[in-house]
Amino acid sequence: MKKLFLSIFILAFSLISFGQGNELNSWTSYLSHTSSVKSVDRNGIVYAITRGGMFSYDLENRESQVFSTIEGLSGINPTTIFYHTEADQVFVGYADGMIDVFREAGQFEYFTDIQRNSFFTQKRINAFAGRSDKLYIATEFGLVIYDLNDGLPETDVAQFADLPSQINVIGVSVLENRVWVLLEDFGLYSAPADFPNLKDPSIWRDESNRDGLNSSLNLLQIESNSSVMMLRTPNSLLIRENGIWIPFDPSNEKVDGFTLSEEAVSVWRITRSSIFGFDGSRRDFFSDGQQVTDVHFVSPGKYITCTNGQGVLGFLDGEKFSLSPTGPATNDCIRVAVGNGEIYIAPKGYNQSFNTDPNRLGIYYFTRDNGWERLSGESGALDPTVSTSFARGIYDYSTGKAVMASWGTGLVELKNGVQETFYNCENAELSVIAPPCDISKLDNSRVSGMDYDLNGNLWVSLDFSQIPLMVKSPEGEWFKANPSRIPNNDHFVDMIVDDFGSKWIINEDQGVLVYNDAQTPLDVSDDWTLTLKSGINQGDLPSNSVTSLVKDQDGFIWVGTTQGVVVFFDPFSISQRQIVDARPPVFDRRPLLGEATINAIAVDGGNRKWLATNDGVFLVSEDGDELIETFTEENSPLLSNVVNDVEVDQTTGEVFFATSLGLISFQGNATAGSRECNDVFVYPNPAFTDTESGITIRGSGAESIVKITTVSGLLVREIQSQGGTAVWDGRDVKGEKVRSGIYLALIADDNGDNACIGKFSVIAR
C-alpha cells in the first residue's frame, strides 16, 4: 500500500492563531476533550485520544497541543491508540478502518487498505500489537498484519481453525513467540509468530482448555508486556507466568479494565470509581467519582488516567492535575449564536422525539480572551430555576446581547456571557400549557424559535403550545399573539421575521405559517395568518417538510426543505395577505441542491448563502446561481457531513459549522459592511505576493470599491468588496505580481462617498 503524506494538506489547512488576523481560508476547531478513551507515552510525551480527536502533553514542560482534522487526523472519534516501541511509531485506529501513523504528531501517514476494502462492512479497529517490524491489527472482521518496512498488508485476513471467516477480534497480543487473539464468542487462540502464513487455519490453536484456562470463562480483555500476559473476565484477572494461567488478584474482585506495562499493572473499577496499581505492591490512588476508561503507568507513583467526564488526569508523585486542553463540556452542538468574537453553543435541548433532553448541559460560552465557560444554574452562572436544556440561540449585534432559549423553562438574555434577564412561565407566560405556571415541569416552555423585528421587538415561537407565539417589547413587556388566529399545539420548530412584519413559522411537515399583526402587536383584532406549502398557487414549496428559514440582505426569504431550497422574492405581497409562489435558485440548469435536506442557511456580509446539509456545506452566490465552495469530510477538515447549523460572525467573517461531531469554523472573506468607512485593517501586514489566501482589506462600507494604489497615486488594481471585506491577490491589472513597497487601499462606495484609506507594505517573492 502506498503511504500518503500530509505535507500538502498541512499547508492548506494549518491552524492559524486565534487573533483578529486569522488568515483567510483557515480552519479552527472548538472541541471537547473531556471524554477521553486511551493514552500512550512516547519518550515523555503523552498522546491521548478523545471524542474530540487527539492531544499531546509534554510531561516535563506541561504543555499540550491539540490535533483534529485540521492538523491531519483522519477523524475526531478514534477507537484505539498504540505505541510500537520497536518501530518507534504511534498508531491511531478508527471505526471505519482508517489508521493514522506518526512519529512526530502532525507528520501523519495513513494506512488506508482496511478503510477502502469494500468486502467488509464492519471495519472497526479494536486494538493493536507490535513485534519487530510487524503490526498486528484486531478488527471487527478478523486479524490483519502489516509489514512496517513497506506499509503493506503482509497477508490476507487470518483464518482461525474451523471458525467462521469473519470474526470480531477484540484483542491481540504477542508473547512466547506466539500471536494471541481474543475472539468474540470464541475465546482465546494463538499461532506461531514466525509462521510465514498466518492465513493458514491449521496453525491456529484453541487455548480455551489449555494451561489452566477454563473454556467456560467469559474472556473480555487481553494485554501483554515482554514477559507476562493477562486476561480479564467479568469477575477476575488471570496472569500467564511460566506457561500457566493463574489468578492475579486472589481476592477475585470485580474489575472493569486494566492496562499492563513493563513495570506495573493498573486496574480500575467503574462501579466504585477507584483504581489500584501493582508495581511491586498494591497502591490505591484514585477515587473521586469519575468513570475511568484507561490507565497507564509512567513510573513508580506516576499514572495517567483517562476518564469520561474530566478528560485525562495525571497523578504524579501525589499531585493530581488535568492534562486535557480547555474546551466545551461536550461536543454536542445543535445551534450556535455568534457575534463580535463571542460564541454561545446550545448543545442539545431535546432528543429525537423533541422531548426535553435530561442531560441539562447548559450553555457553552467562549471568547478568545477568556476561553471556555459553562453557563448553567448548577454553576451559578444562570438562574437556578433555568432548565439548562438549551436548544436555540440568536445574537443581536445592535445590543451585543445573546438570547438563548431552553427546551424546558424559558429563555435568558446574556451580555458578555453574563445573564441579564430570565423569562419563564411565571414572568412571561412562556408556557405550553394553560395557567397556572409550574416551573418544576421541565417541558413547560419549549421555545422553538426567536427573531427581532425592525422595531426591536423579540418574537418567540413555542412548540406544542396553547399560546404558540409571544412578543417582548424593547421595554421588556410580554404580549400574546392572537391564539384564535394560530393553530395551537402544533409542532412549531423555528421562526423568522421579515422586513414587513410578517412572522414566518416552520410548522413541522405542514409548510410555513405566516402570521402578520398589521404592525400593531398590541391590537390582536387585525391579525391574520396564511399557510405556504407545496403546490402551485399555494407557495410551491418543493416539500411541506420545511427545515430552515433566513432573510437575506435584499429582504428575500430563503426556505430550506428536505428537497432543496427555494426563495420568496416578493415578501411584500405576502404581507398584503397574498400567496405568492417561491422559486428555486438554478445552478447548472437544475434547482439548487434539489434533493438535499437543508438543515440551516446563513447569509454572510456579501449576501452570499451558506447552506448546511446532511452532505456537507455549500457556499453559493447572492442569487444561488454560482457554487463558490463545497466543504465535506472528504475534501476539507469539516468534522462531519451532517451539519446542524451554520452561522456567520458578521464582524469577523468567521463561519461556524455546528456538526454532529462538534463545532468547527472557516475563516471566510466577507464581513458585514457599515454605512461609514472606519478603521481599515489590512492583513497580513507586511503582505507577501506569494500568499495563497490573498491580502485581506477589512473595514469598508457595504459593497464598496477598493482601489489599490502606490503612494504616488498610481492605480494598481480595483476590486469589489464582499460586504465589509475585500481580498487582493497581490497582482496588478495585467495579472503580474507587484513589486515590494508601500501601497494604499482607497475605499469608497459607488457614489464616491464614505471614503477612507489604509496603508500597508508588500514584499515581493
PDB file of C-alpha atoms in Angstrom, residues 59-298:
ATOM      1  CA  LEU A  59       5.065  15.801  30.990  1.00  0.00           C
ATOM      2  CA  GLU A  60       8.214  17.816  31.610  1.00  0.00           C
ATOM      3  CA  ASN A  61       7.077  21.182  30.253  1.00  0.00           C
ATOM      4  CA  ARG A  62       3.366  20.582  30.950  1.00  0.00           C
ATOM      5  CA  GLU A  63       2.369  21.893  27.548  1.00  0.00           C
ATOM      6  CA  SER A  64      -0.383  20.472  25.364  1.00  0.00           C
ATOM      7  CA  GLN A  65      -1.115  20.535  21.649  1.00  0.00           C
ATOM      8  CA  VAL A  66      -4.436  19.664  20.030  1.00  0.00           C
ATOM      9  CA  PHE A  67      -4.865  17.581  16.870  1.00  0.00           C
ATOM     10  CA  SER A  68      -8.082  17.341  14.862  1.00  0.00           C
ATOM     11  CA  THR A  69      -8.937  17.023  11.193  1.00  0.00           C
ATOM     12  CA  ILE A  70      -7.361  20.448  10.712  1.00  0.00           C
ATOM     13  CA  GLU A  71      -3.951  19.134  11.739  1.00  0.00           C
ATOM     14  CA  GLY A  72      -4.380  15.962   9.711  1.00  0.00           C
ATOM     15  CA  LEU A  73      -6.163  13.362  11.825  1.00  0.00           C
ATOM     16  CA  SER A  74      -8.489  11.178   9.770  1.00  0.00           C
ATOM     17  CA  GLY A  75     -11.337  11.874  12.193  1.00  0.00           C
ATOM     18  CA  ILE A  76     -12.118  13.031  15.714  1.00  0.00           C
ATOM     19  CA  ASN A  77     -13.515   9.772  17.111  1.00  0.00           C
ATOM     20  CA  PRO A  78     -10.571   7.358  17.282  1.00  0.00           C
ATOM     21  CA  THR A  79     -11.218   3.924  18.768  1.00  0.00           C
ATOM     22  CA  THR A  80      -7.729   2.993  19.954  1.00  0.00           C
ATOM     23  CA  ILE A  81      -4.109   4.152  20.088  1.00  0.00           C
ATOM     24  CA  PHE A  82      -0.875   2.138  20.326  1.00  0.00           C
ATOM     25  CA  TYR A  83       2.833   2.931  20.665  1.00  0.00           C
ATOM     26  CA  HIS A  84       5.047   0.392  18.887  1.00  0.00           C
ATOM     27  CA  THR A  85       8.271   0.707  20.879  1.00  0.00           C
ATOM     28  CA  GLU A  86      10.476  -1.228  18.460  1.00  0.00           C
ATOM     29  CA  ALA A  87       9.269   0.698  15.408  1.00  0.00           C
ATOM     30  CA  ASP A  88       9.057   3.942  17.420  1.00  0.00           C
ATOM     31  CA  GLN A  89       5.701   4.778  15.816  1.00  0.00           C
ATOM     32  CA  VAL A  90       2.263   5.673  17.165  1.00  0.00           C
ATOM     33  CA  PHE A  91      -0.826   4.169  15.514  1.00  0.00           C
ATOM     34  CA  VAL A  92      -4.353   5.564  15.799  1.00  0.00           C
ATOM     35  CA  GLY A  93      -7.305   3.418  14.687  1.00  0.00           C
ATOM     36  CA  TYR A  94     -10.877   4.336  13.752  1.00  0.00           C
ATOM     37  CA  ALA A  95     -14.265   2.688  13.432  1.00  0.00           C
ATOM     38  CA  ASP A  96     -14.155   2.917   9.617  1.00  0.00           C
ATOM     39  CA  GLY A  97     -10.846   1.017   9.432  1.00  0.00           C
ATOM     40  CA  MET A  98      -8.634   4.048   8.874  1.00  0.00           C
ATOM     41  CA  ILE A  99      -5.222   4.067  10.573  1.00  0.00           C
ATOM     42  CA  ASP A 100      -3.098   7.183  11.192  1.00  0.00           C
ATOM     43  CA  VAL A 101       0.643   6.685  11.731  1.00  0.00           C
ATOM     44  CA  PHE A 102       3.228   9.111  13.102  1.00  0.00           C
ATOM     45  CA  ARG A 103       6.476   9.502  14.950  1.00  0.00           C
ATOM     46  CA  GLU A 104       6.049  13.212  15.490  1.00  0.00           C
ATOM     47  CA  ALA A 105       2.440  14.345  15.830  1.00  0.00           C
ATOM     48  CA  GLY A 106       1.413  16.476  12.862  1.00  0.00           C
ATOM     49  CA  GLN A 107       3.548  14.462  10.425  1.00  0.00           C
ATOM     50  CA  PHE A 108       0.907  11.877   9.619  1.00  0.00           C
ATOM     51  CA  GLU A 109       0.925   8.970   7.238  1.00  0.00           C
ATOM     52  CA  TYR A 110      -2.070   6.748   6.548  1.00  0.00           C
ATOM     53  CA  PHE A 111      -2.817   3.048   6.156  1.00  0.00           C
ATOM     54  CA  THR A 112      -5.996   3.012   4.075  1.00  0.00           C
ATOM     55  CA  ASP A 113      -6.348  -0.613   2.931  1.00  0.00           C
ATOM     56  CA  ILE A 114      -8.877  -1.644   5.572  1.00  0.00           C
ATOM     57  CA  GLN A 115     -10.924   1.535   5.178  1.00  0.00           C
ATOM     58  CA  ARG A 116     -11.025   1.173   1.374  1.00  0.00           C
ATOM     59  CA  ASN A 117     -11.911  -2.533   1.415  1.00  0.00           C
ATOM     60  CA  SER A 118     -15.486  -2.895   0.157  1.00  0.00           C
ATOM     61  CA  PHE A 119     -15.815  -6.595   1.055  1.00  0.00           C
ATOM     62  CA  PHE A 120     -16.205  -5.925   4.789  1.00  0.00           C
ATOM     63  CA  THR A 121     -18.944  -3.686   6.170  1.00  0.00           C
ATOM     64  CA  GLN A 122     -17.792  -3.608   9.812  1.00  0.00           C
ATOM     65  CA  LYS A 123     -14.169  -2.430   9.938  1.00  0.00           C
ATOM     66  CA  ARG A 124     -13.631  -1.049  13.420  1.00  0.00           C
ATOM     67  CA  ILE A 125     -10.047  -1.111  14.690  1.00  0.00           C
ATOM     68  CA  ASN A 126     -10.268  -2.630  18.172  1.00  0.00           C
ATOM     69  CA  ALA A 127      -6.621  -2.984  19.194  1.00  0.00           C
ATOM     70  CA  PHE A 128      -3.006  -3.146  18.021  1.00  0.00           C
ATOM     71  CA  ALA A 129       0.048  -5.183  18.967  1.00  0.00           C
ATOM     72  CA  GLY A 130       3.608  -4.983  17.689  1.00  0.00           C
ATOM     73  CA  ARG A 131       6.653  -7.200  17.308  1.00  0.00           C
ATOM     74  CA  SER A 132       9.807  -6.204  15.481  1.00  0.00           C
ATOM     75  CA  ASP A 133       8.682  -4.799  12.116  1.00  0.00           C
ATOM     76  CA  LYS A 134       5.173  -6.265  12.333  1.00  0.00           C
ATOM     77  CA  LEU A 135       1.918  -4.565  13.289  1.00  0.00           C
ATOM     78  CA  TYR A 136      -0.975  -6.812  14.324  1.00  0.00           C
ATOM     79  CA  ILE A 137      -4.411  -5.208  13.951  1.00  0.00           C
ATOM     80  CA  ALA A 138      -7.520  -6.576  15.681  1.00  0.00           C
ATOM     81  CA  THR A 139     -10.593  -5.585  13.662  1.00  0.00           C
ATOM     82  CA  GLU A 140     -14.298  -6.395  13.659  1.00  0.00           C
ATOM     83  CA  PHE A 141     -13.819  -8.819  10.772  1.00  0.00           C
ATOM     84  CA  GLY A 142     -10.540 -10.507  11.715  1.00  0.00           C
ATOM     85  CA  LEU A 143      -6.794 -10.108  12.217  1.00  0.00           C
ATOM     86  CA  VAL A 144      -4.751  -8.043   9.736  1.00  0.00           C
ATOM     87  CA  ILE A 145      -0.931  -7.968   9.772  1.00  0.00           C
ATOM     88  CA  TYR A 146       1.200  -5.159   8.329  1.00  0.00           C
ATOM     89  CA  ASP A 147       4.860  -5.216   7.374  1.00  0.00           C
ATOM     90  CA  LEU A 148       6.078  -1.823   8.566  1.00  0.00           C
ATOM     91  CA  ASN A 149       9.070  -1.861   6.241  1.00  0.00           C
ATOM     92  CA  ASP A 150       6.850  -1.102   3.269  1.00  0.00           C
ATOM     93  CA  GLY A 151       3.496  -0.271   4.876  1.00  0.00           C
ATOM     94  CA  LEU A 152       1.791  -3.171   3.119  1.00  0.00           C
ATOM     95  CA  PRO A 153      -0.542  -5.841   4.490  1.00  0.00           C
ATOM     96  CA  GLU A 154       1.618  -8.931   4.899  1.00  0.00           C
ATOM     97  CA  THR A 155      -1.174 -11.401   4.256  1.00  0.00           C
ATOM     98  CA  ASP A 156      -4.878 -11.626   3.750  1.00  0.00           C
ATOM     99  CA  VAL A 157      -7.140 -11.783   6.794  1.00  0.00           C
ATOM    100  CA  ALA A 158      -6.103 -14.594   9.128  1.00  0.00           C
ATOM    101  CA  GLN A 159      -8.385 -17.623   9.380  1.00  0.00           C
ATOM    102  CA  PHE A 160      -8.825 -19.320  12.774  1.00  0.00           C
ATOM    103  CA  ALA A 161      -9.114 -23.113  12.661  1.00  0.00           C
ATOM    104  CA  ASP A 162     -12.625 -24.101  11.569  1.00  0.00           C
ATOM    105  CA  LEU A 163     -14.263 -20.889  12.766  1.00  0.00           C
ATOM    106  CA  PRO A 164     -16.269 -18.512  10.508  1.00  0.00           C
ATOM    107  CA  SER A 165     -14.293 -16.423   8.041  1.00  0.00           C
ATOM    108  CA  GLN A 166     -15.294 -13.107   9.654  1.00  0.00           C
ATOM    109  CA  ILE A 167     -14.871 -12.846  13.429  1.00  0.00           C
ATOM    110  CA  ASN A 168     -14.677  -9.840  15.707  1.00  0.00           C
ATOM    111  CA  VAL A 169     -11.154  -9.823  17.168  1.00  0.00           C
ATOM    112  CA  ILE A 170     -11.468  -7.796  20.376  1.00  0.00           C
ATOM    113  CA  GLY A 171      -7.811  -8.061  21.440  1.00  0.00           C
ATOM    114  CA  VAL A 172      -4.360  -9.108  20.225  1.00  0.00           C
ATOM    115  CA  SER A 173      -1.016  -9.657  21.984  1.00  0.00           C
ATOM    116  CA  VAL A 174       2.412 -11.160  21.293  1.00  0.00           C
ATOM    117  CA  LEU A 175       4.199 -13.363  23.868  1.00  0.00           C
ATOM    118  CA  GLU A 176       6.339 -16.519  23.934  1.00  0.00           C
ATOM    119  CA  ASN A 177       6.969 -16.054  20.199  1.00  0.00           C
ATOM    120  CA  ARG A 178       3.258 -16.531  19.560  1.00  0.00           C
ATOM    121  CA  VAL A 179       0.454 -14.238  18.398  1.00  0.00           C
ATOM    122  CA  TRP A 180      -2.589 -14.389  20.687  1.00  0.00           C
ATOM    123  CA  VAL A 181      -6.052 -13.220  19.657  1.00  0.00           C
ATOM    124  CA  LEU A 182      -9.184 -12.857  21.747  1.00  0.00           C
ATOM    125  CA  LEU A 183     -12.233 -13.646  19.604  1.00  0.00           C
ATOM    126  CA  GLU A 184     -15.733 -12.525  20.468  1.00  0.00           C
ATOM    127  CA  ASP A 185     -17.847 -15.601  21.371  1.00  0.00           C
ATOM    128  CA  PHE A 186     -14.959 -17.999  20.593  1.00  0.00           C
ATOM    129  CA  GLY A 187     -12.331 -17.350  23.256  1.00  0.00           C
ATOM    130  CA  LEU A 188      -8.564 -17.356  23.005  1.00  0.00           C
ATOM    131  CA  TYR A 189      -6.487 -18.622  20.042  1.00  0.00           C
ATOM    132  CA  SER A 190      -2.761 -18.454  19.281  1.00  0.00           C
ATOM    133  CA  ALA A 191      -0.323 -19.176  16.449  1.00  0.00           C
ATOM    134  CA  PRO A 192       3.483 -19.136  15.982  1.00  0.00           C
ATOM    135  CA  ALA A 193       4.540 -15.555  15.317  1.00  0.00           C
ATOM    136  CA  ASP A 194       7.260 -16.619  12.874  1.00  0.00           C
ATOM    137  CA  PHE A 195       4.981 -18.790  10.754  1.00  0.00           C
ATOM    138  CA  PRO A 196       5.094 -17.316   7.224  1.00  0.00           C
ATOM    139  CA  ASN A 197       1.359 -17.536   6.540  1.00  0.00           C
ATOM    140  CA  LEU A 198      -0.996 -16.776   9.419  1.00  0.00           C
ATOM    141  CA  LYS A 199      -3.901 -17.093   6.989  1.00  0.00           C
ATOM    142  CA  ASP A 200      -3.485 -20.865   7.263  1.00  0.00           C
ATOM    143  CA  PRO A 201      -6.302 -22.042   9.590  1.00  0.00           C
ATOM    144  CA  SER A 202      -4.386 -25.148  10.665  1.00  0.00           C
ATOM    145  CA  ILE A 203      -1.700 -23.257  12.575  1.00  0.00           C
ATOM    146  CA  TRP A 204      -4.126 -21.563  14.962  1.00  0.00           C
ATOM    147  CA  ARG A 205      -4.545 -23.330  18.305  1.00  0.00           C
ATOM    148  CA  ASP A 206      -7.578 -23.126  20.590  1.00  0.00           C
ATOM    149  CA  GLU A 207      -6.299 -22.117  24.036  1.00  0.00           C
ATOM    150  CA  SER A 208      -9.624 -22.372  25.846  1.00  0.00           C
ATOM    151  CA  ASN A 209      -8.825 -25.563  27.804  1.00  0.00           C
ATOM    152  CA  ARG A 210      -5.045 -25.369  27.998  1.00  0.00           C
ATOM    153  CA  ASP A 211      -2.562 -24.425  30.687  1.00  0.00           C
ATOM    154  CA  GLY A 212      -5.141 -23.946  33.423  1.00  0.00           C
ATOM    155  CA  LEU A 213      -7.570 -21.899  31.336  1.00  0.00           C
ATOM    156  CA  ASN A 214     -11.243 -22.909  31.617  1.00  0.00           C
ATOM    157  CA  SER A 215     -13.358 -22.776  28.444  1.00  0.00           C
ATOM    158  CA  SER A 216     -16.367 -21.696  30.485  1.00  0.00           C
ATOM    159  CA  LEU A 217     -14.761 -18.346  31.294  1.00  0.00           C
ATOM    160  CA  ASN A 218     -16.102 -15.273  29.540  1.00  0.00           C
ATOM    161  CA  LEU A 219     -12.899 -13.563  28.405  1.00  0.00           C
ATOM    162  CA  LEU A 220     -13.210  -9.798  27.896  1.00  0.00           C
ATOM    163  CA  GLN A 221      -9.700  -8.356  27.538  1.00  0.00           C
ATOM    164  CA  ILE A 222      -6.128  -9.385  26.783  1.00  0.00           C
ATOM    165  CA  GLU A 223      -2.887  -7.441  27.368  1.00  0.00           C
ATOM    166  CA  SER A 224       0.793  -8.380  27.494  1.00  0.00           C
ATOM    167  CA  ASN A 225       4.260  -6.963  28.032  1.00  0.00           C
ATOM    168  CA  SER A 226       7.579  -8.574  27.169  1.00  0.00           C
ATOM    169  CA  SER A 227       7.333 -11.234  29.890  1.00  0.00           C
ATOM    170  CA  VAL A 228       3.730 -11.821  31.014  1.00  0.00           C
ATOM    171  CA  MET A 229       0.194 -11.816  29.656  1.00  0.00           C
ATOM    172  CA  MET A 230      -3.089 -11.095  31.419  1.00  0.00           C
ATOM    173  CA  LEU A 231      -6.758 -11.837  30.764  1.00  0.00           C
ATOM    174  CA  ARG A 232      -9.848 -10.249  32.276  1.00  0.00           C
ATOM    175  CA  THR A 233     -13.132 -11.981  32.999  1.00  0.00           C
ATOM    176  CA  PRO A 234     -16.248 -10.338  34.459  1.00  0.00           C
ATOM    177  CA  ASN A 235     -15.086 -11.200  37.978  1.00  0.00           C
ATOM    178  CA  SER A 236     -11.343 -11.717  37.979  1.00  0.00           C
ATOM    179  CA  LEU A 237      -7.927 -11.305  36.378  1.00  0.00           C
ATOM    180  CA  LEU A 238      -5.681 -14.111  35.160  1.00  0.00           C
ATOM    181  CA  ILE A 239      -1.951 -13.861  34.529  1.00  0.00           C
ATOM    182  CA  ARG A 240       0.210 -16.174  32.397  1.00  0.00           C
ATOM    183  CA  GLU A 241       3.527 -16.953  34.051  1.00  0.00           C
ATOM    184  CA  ASN A 242       5.871 -19.755  33.009  1.00  0.00           C
ATOM    185  CA  GLY A 243       3.282 -21.023  30.535  1.00  0.00           C
ATOM    186  CA  ILE A 244       0.479 -21.376  33.119  1.00  0.00           C
ATOM    187  CA  TRP A 245      -2.641 -19.262  33.788  1.00  0.00           C
ATOM    188  CA  ILE A 246      -3.144 -18.397  37.457  1.00  0.00           C
ATOM    189  CA  PRO A 247      -5.361 -15.879  39.324  1.00  0.00           C
ATOM    190  CA  PHE A 248      -3.671 -12.499  39.578  1.00  0.00           C
ATOM    191  CA  ASP A 249      -5.745 -10.948  42.360  1.00  0.00           C
ATOM    192  CA  PRO A 250      -6.559 -13.639  44.951  1.00  0.00           C
ATOM    193  CA  SER A 251      -9.494 -11.606  46.232  1.00  0.00           C
ATOM    194  CA  ASN A 252     -11.292 -12.146  42.910  1.00  0.00           C
ATOM    195  CA  GLU A 253     -12.588  -8.595  42.994  1.00  0.00           C
ATOM    196  CA  LYS A 254     -14.677  -7.468  40.042  1.00  0.00           C
ATOM    197  CA  VAL A 255     -12.733  -5.116  37.752  1.00  0.00           C
ATOM    198  CA  ASP A 256     -13.811  -3.174  34.675  1.00  0.00           C
ATOM    199  CA  GLY A 257     -10.486  -2.787  32.935  1.00  0.00           C
ATOM    200  CA  PHE A 258      -6.729  -2.978  33.236  1.00  0.00           C
ATOM    201  CA  THR A 259      -3.524  -1.986  31.482  1.00  0.00           C
ATOM    202  CA  LEU A 260      -0.202  -3.766  31.570  1.00  0.00           C
ATOM    203  CA  SER A 261       3.159  -2.026  31.175  1.00  0.00           C
ATOM    204  CA  GLU A 262       6.662  -3.363  31.643  1.00  0.00           C
ATOM    205  CA  GLU A 263       6.720  -2.112  35.226  1.00  0.00           C
ATOM    206  CA  ALA A 264       3.187  -2.374  36.558  1.00  0.00           C
ATOM    207  CA  VAL A 265      -0.405  -3.466  36.275  1.00  0.00           C
ATOM    208  CA  SER A 266      -3.122  -0.813  36.591  1.00  0.00           C
ATOM    209  CA  VAL A 267      -6.668  -1.929  37.372  1.00  0.00           C
ATOM    210  CA  TRP A 268      -9.863   0.091  37.656  1.00  0.00           C
ATOM    211  CA  ARG A 269     -13.442  -0.325  38.739  1.00  0.00           C
ATOM    212  CA  ILE A 270     -16.017   1.932  37.129  1.00  0.00           C
ATOM    213  CA  THR A 271     -18.665   0.902  39.642  1.00  0.00           C
ATOM    214  CA  ARG A 272     -16.582   2.146  42.570  1.00  0.00           C
ATOM    215  CA  SER A 273     -14.637   4.809  40.620  1.00  0.00           C
ATOM    216  CA  SER A 274     -11.400   3.504  42.062  1.00  0.00           C
ATOM    217  CA  ILE A 275      -8.013   2.483  40.706  1.00  0.00           C
ATOM    218  CA  PHE A 276      -5.322   0.348  42.209  1.00  0.00           C
ATOM    219  CA  GLY A 277      -1.926  -0.406  40.743  1.00  0.00           C
ATOM    220  CA  PHE A 278       0.680  -3.087  41.235  1.00  0.00           C
ATOM    221  CA  ASP A 279       4.304  -2.018  40.864  1.00  0.00           C
ATOM    222  CA  GLY A 280       5.785  -4.370  43.416  1.00  0.00           C
ATOM    223  CA  SER A 281       2.968  -3.788  45.872  1.00  0.00           C
ATOM    224  CA  ARG A 282      -0.631  -2.705  45.657  1.00  0.00           C
ATOM    225  CA  ARG A 283      -1.290   1.054  45.508  1.00  0.00           C
ATOM    226  CA  ASP A 284      -4.758   2.640  45.696  1.00  0.00           C
ATOM    227  CA  PHE A 285      -4.547   6.121  44.313  1.00  0.00           C
ATOM    228  CA  PHE A 286      -7.784   7.340  42.759  1.00  0.00           C
ATOM    229  CA  SER A 287     -11.374   7.560  43.917  1.00  0.00           C
ATOM    230  CA  ASP A 288     -13.336  10.730  43.154  1.00  0.00           C
ATOM    231  CA  GLY A 289     -16.383   9.568  41.227  1.00  0.00           C
ATOM    232  CA  GLN A 290     -15.065   9.768  37.659  1.00  0.00           C
ATOM    233  CA  GLN A 291     -15.754   6.981  35.194  1.00  0.00           C
ATOM    234  CA  VAL A 292     -12.338   5.583  34.276  1.00  0.00           C
ATOM    235  CA  THR A 293     -11.708   4.439  30.697  1.00  0.00           C
ATOM    236  CA  ASP A 294      -7.957   3.792  30.692  1.00  0.00           C
ATOM    237  CA  VAL A 295      -4.914   3.979  32.971  1.00  0.00           C
ATOM    238  CA  HIS A 296      -1.253   3.614  32.224  1.00  0.00           C
ATOM    239  CA  PHE A 297       1.772   3.524  34.470  1.00  0.00           C
ATOM    240  CA  VAL A 298       4.557   6.056  33.816  1.00  0.00           C
TER     241      VAL A 298
END
